[in-house]
Amino acid sequence: MSLAVIIWIIAIAAFLTLEAATVSLVSLWFVGGAFCAMVAAILGAGWLIQFAVFVLVSAALLALVRPLVRKYVSPKATRTNADRLIGRQALVTEDIDNLTAKGAIRIDGVLWTARSADESLIAEGTRVIITCIEGAKVYVKPADAAAEK
């Protein structure tokens, strides 16, 4: 076994160890590149060709396969308790104006920063429906507008 093959086997082991330690799809792509470079070394390619094969295969795996793997491996978003508020009615406690970044609603005794989902002005005392939550802000639309649609 040539020195180049041994070096590539060590590289494969190192990348696998790093991947096992991180478990975040960081170095898995380099394992494929090192394996192909090892095959090139077995076939008698020079160091420059081996390194080029390593870089090209690693880059191709990173660019083409990583997005697909992340799509299937990454955990699905977990709903939070706040998600149960979507679709519920609330009372506007401070005029909602997206332009001035003002507005608040109260629901279940909790005061939330509120923004209009459709950029309209919503007066204090209006009943609204919560359409979505982003961070600590709720986006709302007037309840009568939701009933008309």
PDB file of N, CA, C and O in Angstrom, residues 25-58:
ATOM      1  N   LEU A  25     -23.598  17.378   9.920  1.00  0.00           N
ATOM      2  CA  LEU A  25     -23.325  17.356   8.478  1.00  0.00           C
ATOM      3  C   LEU A  25     -22.263  18.380   8.093  1.00  0.00           C
ATOM      4  O   LEU A  25     -22.422  19.146   7.156  1.00  0.00           O
ATOM      5  N   VAL A  26     -21.170  18.402   8.846  1.00  0.00           N
ATOM      6  CA  VAL A  26     -20.100  19.349   8.582  1.00  0.00           C
ATOM      7  C   VAL A  26     -19.042  18.754   7.663  1.00  0.00           C
ATOM      8  O   VAL A  26     -18.632  19.371   6.695  1.00  0.00           O
ATOM      9  N   SER A  27     -18.610  17.539   7.966  1.00  0.00           N
ATOM     10  CA  SER A  27     -17.473  16.993   7.234  1.00  0.00           C
ATOM     11  C   SER A  27     -17.773  15.713   6.468  1.00  0.00           C
ATOM     12  O   SER A  27     -16.879  15.114   5.890  1.00  0.00           O
ATOM     13  N   LEU A  28     -19.016  15.312   6.438  1.00  0.00           N
ATOM     14  CA  LEU A  28     -19.390  14.087   5.730  1.00  0.00           C
ATOM     15  C   LEU A  28     -19.025  14.158   4.250  1.00  0.00           C
ATOM     16  O   LEU A  28     -18.620  13.172   3.641  1.00  0.00           O
ATOM     17  N   TRP A  29     -19.107  15.330   3.681  1.00  0.00           N
ATOM     18  CA  TRP A  29     -18.850  15.527   2.248  1.00  0.00           C
ATOM     19  C   TRP A  29     -17.380  15.301   1.917  1.00  0.00           C
ATOM     20  O   TRP A  29     -17.054  14.852   0.831  1.00  0.00           O
ATOM     21  N   PHE A  30     -16.532  15.580   2.869  1.00  0.00           N
ATOM     22  CA  PHE A  30     -15.100  15.396   2.659  1.00  0.00           C
ATOM     23  C   PHE A  30     -14.708  13.918   2.703  1.00  0.00           C
ATOM     24  O   PHE A  30     -13.697  13.528   2.140  1.00  0.00           O
ATOM     25  N   VAL A  31     -15.524  13.101   3.339  1.00  0.00           N
ATOM     26  CA  VAL A  31     -15.284  11.657   3.347  1.00  0.00           C
ATOM     27  C   VAL A  31     -15.388  11.133   1.915  1.00  0.00           C
ATOM     28  O   VAL A  31     -14.537  10.358   1.457  1.00  0.00           O
ATOM     29  N   GLY A  32     -16.428  11.561   1.199  1.00  0.00           N
ATOM     30  CA  GLY A  32     -16.583  11.148  -0.198  1.00  0.00           C
ATOM     31  C   GLY A  32     -15.435  11.621  -1.065  1.00  0.00           C
ATOM     32  O   GLY A  32     -14.930  10.875  -1.921  1.00  0.00           O
ATOM     33  N   GLY A  33     -15.002  12.855  -0.846  1.00  0.00           N
ATOM     34  CA  GLY A  33     -13.874  13.393  -1.603  1.00  0.00           C
ATOM     35  C   GLY A  33     -12.582  12.648  -1.313  1.00  0.00           C
ATOM     36  O   GLY A  33     -11.811  12.327  -2.216  1.00  0.00           O
ATOM     37  N   ALA A  34     -12.352  12.330  -0.029  1.00  0.00           N
ATOM     38  CA  ALA A  34     -11.142  11.596   0.345  1.00  0.00           C
ATOM     39  C   ALA A  34     -11.175  10.172  -0.211  1.00  0.00           C
ATOM     40  O   ALA A  34     -10.152   9.642  -0.653  1.00  0.00           O
ATOM     41  N   PHE A  35     -12.353   9.565  -0.221  1.00  0.00           N
ATOM     42  CA  PHE A  35     -12.475   8.214  -0.781  1.00  0.00           C
ATOM     43  C   PHE A  35     -12.140   8.210  -2.270  1.00  0.00           C
ATOM     44  O   PHE A  35     -11.388   7.366  -2.756  1.00  0.00           O
ATOM     45  N   CYS A  36     -12.685   9.177  -3.015  1.00  0.00           N
ATOM     46  CA  CYS A  36     -12.397   9.253  -4.455  1.00  0.00           C
ATOM     47  C   CYS A  36     -10.920   9.570  -4.706  1.00  0.00           C
ATOM     48  O   CYS A  36     -10.318   9.040  -5.652  1.00  0.00           O
ATOM     49  N   ALA A  37     -10.334  10.415  -3.874  1.00  0.00           N
ATOM     50  CA  ALA A  37      -8.903  10.714  -4.001  1.00  0.00           C
ATOM     51  C   ALA A  37      -8.078   9.470  -3.704  1.00  0.00           C
ATOM     52  O   ALA A  37      -7.056   9.218  -4.360  1.00  0.00           O
ATOM     53  N   MET A  38      -8.534   8.640  -2.744  1.00  0.00           N
ATOM     54  CA  MET A  38      -7.842   7.396  -2.443  1.00  0.00           C
ATOM     55  C   MET A  38      -7.904   6.444  -3.643  1.00  0.00           C
ATOM     56  O   MET A  38      -6.906   5.811  -3.994  1.00  0.00           O
ATOM     57  N   VAL A  39      -9.065   6.387  -4.295  1.00  0.00           N
ATOM     58  CA  VAL A  39      -9.194   5.558  -5.504  1.00  0.00           C
ATOM     59  C   VAL A  39      -8.235   6.062  -6.584  1.00  0.00           C
ATOM     60  O   VAL A  39      -7.577   5.270  -7.265  1.00  0.00           O
ATOM     61  N   ALA A  40      -8.148   7.384  -6.719  1.00  0.00           N
ATOM     62  CA  ALA A  40      -7.206   7.953  -7.693  1.00  0.00           C
ATOM     63  C   ALA A  40      -5.768   7.569  -7.347  1.00  0.00           C
ATOM     64  O   ALA A  40      -4.966   7.266  -8.243  1.00  0.00           O
ATOM     65  N   ALA A  41      -5.442   7.557  -6.051  1.00  0.00           N
ATOM     66  CA  ALA A  41      -4.092   7.162  -5.628  1.00  0.00           C
ATOM     67  C   ALA A  41      -3.840   5.691  -5.946  1.00  0.00           C
ATOM     68  O   ALA A  41      -2.753   5.322  -6.397  1.00  0.00           O
ATOM     69  N   ILE A  42      -4.842   4.844  -5.732  1.00  0.00           N
ATOM     70  CA  ILE A  42      -4.710   3.415  -6.049  1.00  0.00           C
ATOM     71  C   ILE A  42      -4.486   3.215  -7.545  1.00  0.00           C
ATOM     72  O   ILE A  42      -3.717   2.360  -7.964  1.00  0.00           O
ATOM     73  N   LEU A  43      -5.152   4.059  -8.351  1.00  0.00           N
ATOM     74  CA  LEU A  43      -5.005   3.969  -9.805  1.00  0.00           C
ATOM     75  C   LEU A  43      -3.703   4.602 -10.300  1.00  0.00           C
ATOM     76  O   LEU A  43      -3.432   4.595 -11.490  1.00  0.00           O
ATOM     77  N   GLY A  44      -2.920   5.185  -9.402  1.00  0.00           N
ATOM     78  CA  GLY A  44      -1.609   5.703  -9.765  1.00  0.00           C
ATOM     79  C   GLY A  44      -1.556   7.176 -10.114  1.00  0.00           C
ATOM     80  O   GLY A  44      -0.550   7.651 -10.652  1.00  0.00           O
ATOM     81  N   ALA A  45      -2.579   7.929  -9.790  1.00  0.00           N
ATOM     82  CA  ALA A  45      -2.582   9.368 -10.084  1.00  0.00           C
ATOM     83  C   ALA A  45      -1.586  10.083  -9.163  1.00  0.00           C
ATOM     84  O   ALA A  45      -1.327   9.651  -8.036  1.00  0.00           O
ATOM     85  N   GLY A  46      -1.075  11.191  -9.616  1.00  0.00           N
ATOM     86  CA  GLY A  46      -0.142  11.995  -8.828  1.00  0.00           C
ATOM     87  C   GLY A  46      -0.859  12.786  -7.745  1.00  0.00           C
ATOM     88  O   GLY A  46      -2.091  12.865  -7.706  1.00  0.00           O
ATOM     89  N   TRP A  47      -0.051  13.405  -6.851  1.00  0.00           N
ATOM     90  CA  TRP A  47      -0.612  14.171  -5.740  1.00  0.00           C
ATOM     91  C   TRP A  47      -1.528  15.300  -6.198  1.00  0.00           C
ATOM     92  O   TRP A  47      -2.573  15.535  -5.585  1.00  0.00           O
ATOM     93  N   LEU A  48      -1.152  15.986  -7.240  1.00  0.00           N
ATOM     94  CA  LEU A  48      -1.959  17.105  -7.729  1.00  0.00           C
ATOM     95  C   LEU A  48      -3.325  16.618  -8.204  1.00  0.00           C
ATOM     96  O   LEU A  48      -4.354  17.227  -7.881  1.00  0.00           O
ATOM     97  N   ILE A  49      -3.353  15.535  -8.943  1.00  0.00           N
ATOM     98  CA  ILE A  49      -4.620  14.959  -9.431  1.00  0.00           C
ATOM     99  C   ILE A  49      -5.453  14.480  -8.233  1.00  0.00           C
ATOM    100  O   ILE A  49      -6.664  14.726  -8.186  1.00  0.00           O
ATOM    101  N   GLN A  50      -4.818  13.825  -7.288  1.00  0.00           N
ATOM    102  CA  GLN A  50      -5.534  13.342  -6.107  1.00  0.00           C
ATOM    103  C   GLN A  50      -6.197  14.499  -5.350  1.00  0.00           C
ATOM    104  O   GLN A  50      -7.368  14.423  -4.970  1.00  0.00           O
ATOM    105  N   PHE A  51      -5.424  15.553  -5.145  1.00  0.00           N
ATOM    106  CA  PHE A  51      -5.967  16.702  -4.426  1.00  0.00           C
ATOM    107  C   PHE A  51      -7.105  17.355  -5.226  1.00  0.00           C
ATOM    108  O   PHE A  51      -8.117  17.755  -4.648  1.00  0.00           O
ATOM    109  N   ALA A  52      -6.955  17.443  -6.541  1.00  0.00           N
ATOM    110  CA  ALA A  52      -8.014  18.016  -7.383  1.00  0.00           C
ATOM    111  C   ALA A  52      -9.276  17.165  -7.299  1.00  0.00           C
ATOM    112  O   ALA A  52     -10.391  17.694  -7.200  1.00  0.00           O
ATOM    113  N   VAL A  53      -9.123  15.846  -7.324  1.00  0.00           N
ATOM    114  CA  VAL A  53     -10.278  14.949  -7.189  1.00  0.00           C
ATOM    115  C   VAL A  53     -10.940  15.161  -5.836  1.00  0.00           C
ATOM    116  O   VAL A  53     -12.166  15.259  -5.735  1.00  0.00           O
ATOM    117  N   PHE A  54     -10.137  15.248  -4.780  1.00  0.00           N
ATOM    118  CA  PHE A  54     -10.668  15.491  -3.433  1.00  0.00           C
ATOM    119  C   PHE A  54     -11.495  16.772  -3.385  1.00  0.00           C
ATOM    120  O   PHE A  54     -12.626  16.785  -2.913  1.00  0.00           O
ATOM    121  N   VAL A  55     -10.929  17.862  -3.897  1.00  0.00           N
ATOM    122  CA  VAL A  55     -11.608  19.165  -3.850  1.00  0.00           C
ATOM    123  C   VAL A  55     -12.879  19.144  -4.701  1.00  0.00           C
ATOM    124  O   VAL A  55     -13.947  19.588  -4.256  1.00  0.00           O
ATOM    125  N   LEU A  56     -12.802  18.627  -5.915  1.00  0.00           N
ATOM    126  CA  LEU A  56     -13.959  18.630  -6.812  1.00  0.00           C
ATOM    127  C   LEU A  56     -15.098  17.749  -6.295  1.00  0.00           C
ATOM    128  O   LEU A  56     -16.263  18.165  -6.290  1.00  0.00           O
ATOM    129  N   VAL A  57     -14.775  16.547  -5.861  1.00  0.00           N
ATOM    130  CA  VAL A  57     -15.825  15.654  -5.359  1.00  0.00           C
ATOM    131  C   VAL A  57     -16.433  16.210  -4.066  1.00  0.00           C
ATOM    132  O   VAL A  57     -17.657  16.200  -3.904  1.00  0.00           O
ATOM    133  N   SER A  58     -15.615  16.714  -3.177  1.00  0.00           N
ATOM    134  CA  SER A  58     -16.127  17.294  -1.930  1.00  0.00           C
ATOM    135  C   SER A  58     -17.043  18.477  -2.218  1.00  0.00           C
ATOM    136  O   SER A  58     -18.130  18.594  -1.635  1.00  0.00           O
TER     137      SER A  58
END
